[in-house]
Amino acid sequence: MSSDLSALLGDLITVNNRLTRVAAHAAHGTESPATWRTLSVLRQLGPIRLGELAARSRVSQPTATKLVTHLAARGWAERLADPLDARVASTVITPAGVAALDSWRSELAEALLPMFSGLTDAEIETLEEAIGILRARLDGSETSAVRPAVHTASGGILPGSSTLPGTSTLPGSSTAAGVSA
């Protein structure tokens, strides 16, 4: 059973990577996959230091610096003084970054519609069940250290910062569990 599951998980990774490439090609995107991967990491983990961002985005630290500079220039991310260490900065996704990421994901989905338009109701239900299983297994598997609440000048709390241990203000997160939905 274990070897069957291992082979199945290997196939899942391969098909997922292929599906992402096909969708990105069909959507005619101009941003690099690293840009979207980095925005996804920022959305999921909230304020994060550059070294951790580089590791989570699977890029070198100099590349992460370039990505953050690009994202900040687009208004999709912001560098913030780290409340735990004034010598370093953390990066956080902005509302414009969340909107850009959501838009890109919608473009990818729209690009794939012709390929999946003939699915039966049972096949769609199977995909929904599979996605539910994957989310349940992945939620909470890539959490970052809980960071104290970072208050903005307007009195709000920045996404991803926490007011209590185990909680998060990330869009789409469960405030009770601090995990991304």
XYZ file of C-alpha atoms in Angstrom:
181
model
C 0.000 0.000 0.000
C 2.787 2.434 0.927
C 4.528 2.026 -2.431
C 1.194 2.517 -4.228
C 0.568 5.706 -2.248
C 4.114 6.876 -2.940
C 3.642 6.353 -6.691
C 0.239 8.041 -6.569
C 1.672 11.075 -4.741
C 4.506 11.245 -7.276
C 1.943 11.242 -10.088
C -0.065 13.928 -8.288
C 2.980 16.206 -8.100
C 3.835 15.620 -11.745
C 0.283 16.211 -12.972
C -0.076 19.302 -10.767
C 3.125 20.812 -12.174
C 2.030 20.019 -15.705
C -1.450 21.473 -15.096
C 0.099 24.685 -13.741
C 2.418 24.999 -16.773
C -0.424 24.373 -19.242
C -2.672 26.900 -17.491
C 0.050 29.557 -17.307
C 0.867 29.077 -20.990
C -2.811 29.253 -21.993
C -3.360 32.375 -19.848
C -0.458 34.164 -21.583
C 0.859 35.587 -18.328
C 3.828 37.927 -18.341
C 4.863 37.543 -14.701
C 7.278 34.811 -13.728
C 6.033 31.778 -11.810
C 8.354 32.889 -8.982
C 6.335 36.108 -8.655
C 3.081 34.218 -8.124
C 4.718 31.623 -5.877
C 6.183 34.417 -3.724
C 2.853 36.236 -3.485
C 1.218 32.940 -2.491
C 3.790 32.433 0.264
C 3.253 35.996 1.499
C -0.503 35.508 1.506
C -0.302 32.237 3.387
C 2.378 33.100 5.920
C 1.969 36.822 6.413
C 4.881 39.074 7.384
C 8.032 37.094 6.722
C 11.757 37.776 6.738
C 13.640 37.667 3.461
C 15.643 34.509 4.224
C 12.529 32.553 5.133
C 10.724 33.950 2.087
C 13.583 32.795 -0.138
C 13.465 29.299 1.345
C 9.666 29.039 1.067
C 9.665 30.410 -2.505
C 12.506 28.047 -3.467
C 14.828 30.821 -4.679
C 18.180 32.213 -3.563
C 18.253 35.164 -1.184
C 19.478 37.568 -3.915
C 16.602 36.400 -6.135
C 14.152 36.894 -3.268
C 15.483 40.430 -2.846
C 14.829 41.117 -6.542
C 11.354 39.577 -6.283
C 10.444 41.685 -3.256
C 11.775 44.805 -4.982
C 9.634 43.974 -8.042
C 6.554 43.220 -5.919
C 7.006 46.448 -3.935
C 7.377 48.458 -7.160
C 4.085 46.964 -8.382
C 2.436 47.788 -5.067
C 1.865 44.088 -4.388
C 4.108 43.815 -1.316
C 5.518 46.093 1.306
C 8.642 45.956 3.444
C 8.011 46.593 7.129
C 10.285 47.092 10.087
C 10.249 43.807 11.984
C 8.701 44.392 15.417
C 10.928 41.652 16.854
C 14.231 42.945 15.455
C 14.744 46.519 14.244
C 17.796 45.424 12.222
C 15.712 43.459 9.736
C 12.560 43.926 7.722
C 9.661 41.665 6.982
C 7.683 41.569 3.769
C 3.901 41.508 3.675
C 1.436 41.194 0.794
C -0.693 44.291 0.184
C -4.396 44.336 -0.693
C -3.310 45.062 -4.292
C -1.101 41.959 -4.150
C -3.998 39.849 -2.908
C -6.157 41.210 -5.755
C -3.427 40.506 -8.333
C -2.972 36.948 -7.060
C -6.719 36.314 -7.060
C -6.955 37.722 -10.591
C -4.093 35.492 -11.786
C -5.687 32.412 -10.259
C -8.972 33.300 -11.989
C -7.142 33.723 -15.305
C -5.544 30.296 -14.867
C -8.895 28.703 -14.096
C -10.552 30.398 -17.084
C -7.724 29.226 -19.343
C -8.349 25.633 -18.243
C -12.127 25.678 -18.697
C -12.076 24.448 -22.319
C -9.960 21.463 -21.293
C -12.374 20.482 -18.519
C -15.723 21.580 -19.970
C -16.810 18.003 -20.715
C -16.517 16.709 -17.150
C -19.531 14.895 -15.796
C -21.157 15.913 -12.517
C -19.616 12.820 -10.923
C -16.131 13.792 -12.147
C -16.558 17.339 -10.825
C -17.660 15.899 -7.483
C -14.583 13.647 -7.465
C -12.334 16.674 -8.088
C -14.064 18.568 -5.260
C -13.513 15.626 -2.913
C -9.860 15.304 -3.944
C -9.262 19.023 -3.385
C -10.877 18.722 0.038
C -8.565 15.850 0.952
C -5.499 17.761 -0.238
C -6.486 20.930 1.642
C -7.101 18.978 4.834
C -3.641 17.392 4.599
C -1.851 20.621 3.664
C -3.549 23.130 5.961
C -1.181 23.996 8.735
C 1.750 22.124 7.186
C 3.495 25.333 6.111
C 2.921 27.693 8.954
C 5.371 30.363 9.893
C 6.247 31.380 13.411
C 3.419 33.383 14.973
C 4.334 37.046 14.791
C 2.983 39.701 17.101
C 0.266 41.983 15.785
C 1.677 44.680 13.517
C -0.531 47.735 13.770
C -0.781 50.153 10.857
C -0.893 53.931 11.160
C -4.655 53.778 10.569
C -5.084 51.452 13.546
C -5.607 48.250 11.570
C -3.663 45.026 11.956
C -1.525 43.849 9.046
C -2.490 40.567 7.389
C -0.589 37.613 8.806
C 0.250 39.223 12.106
C -1.404 37.750 15.143
C -3.161 39.133 18.139
C -3.068 35.804 19.993
C -0.842 32.729 19.640
C -2.215 30.434 16.959
C -4.339 33.104 15.311
C -3.832 34.983 12.075
C -5.405 37.874 10.215
C -4.559 36.501 6.781
C -7.307 36.734 4.175
C -8.840 33.289 3.809
C -7.346 32.031 7.059
C -9.099 30.483 9.976
C -8.659 32.843 12.894
C -9.098 29.970 15.294
C -6.383 27.808 13.816
C -4.142 30.319 12.038
C -4.080 28.247 8.860
C -4.816 29.195 5.300
C -8.051 28.010 3.726
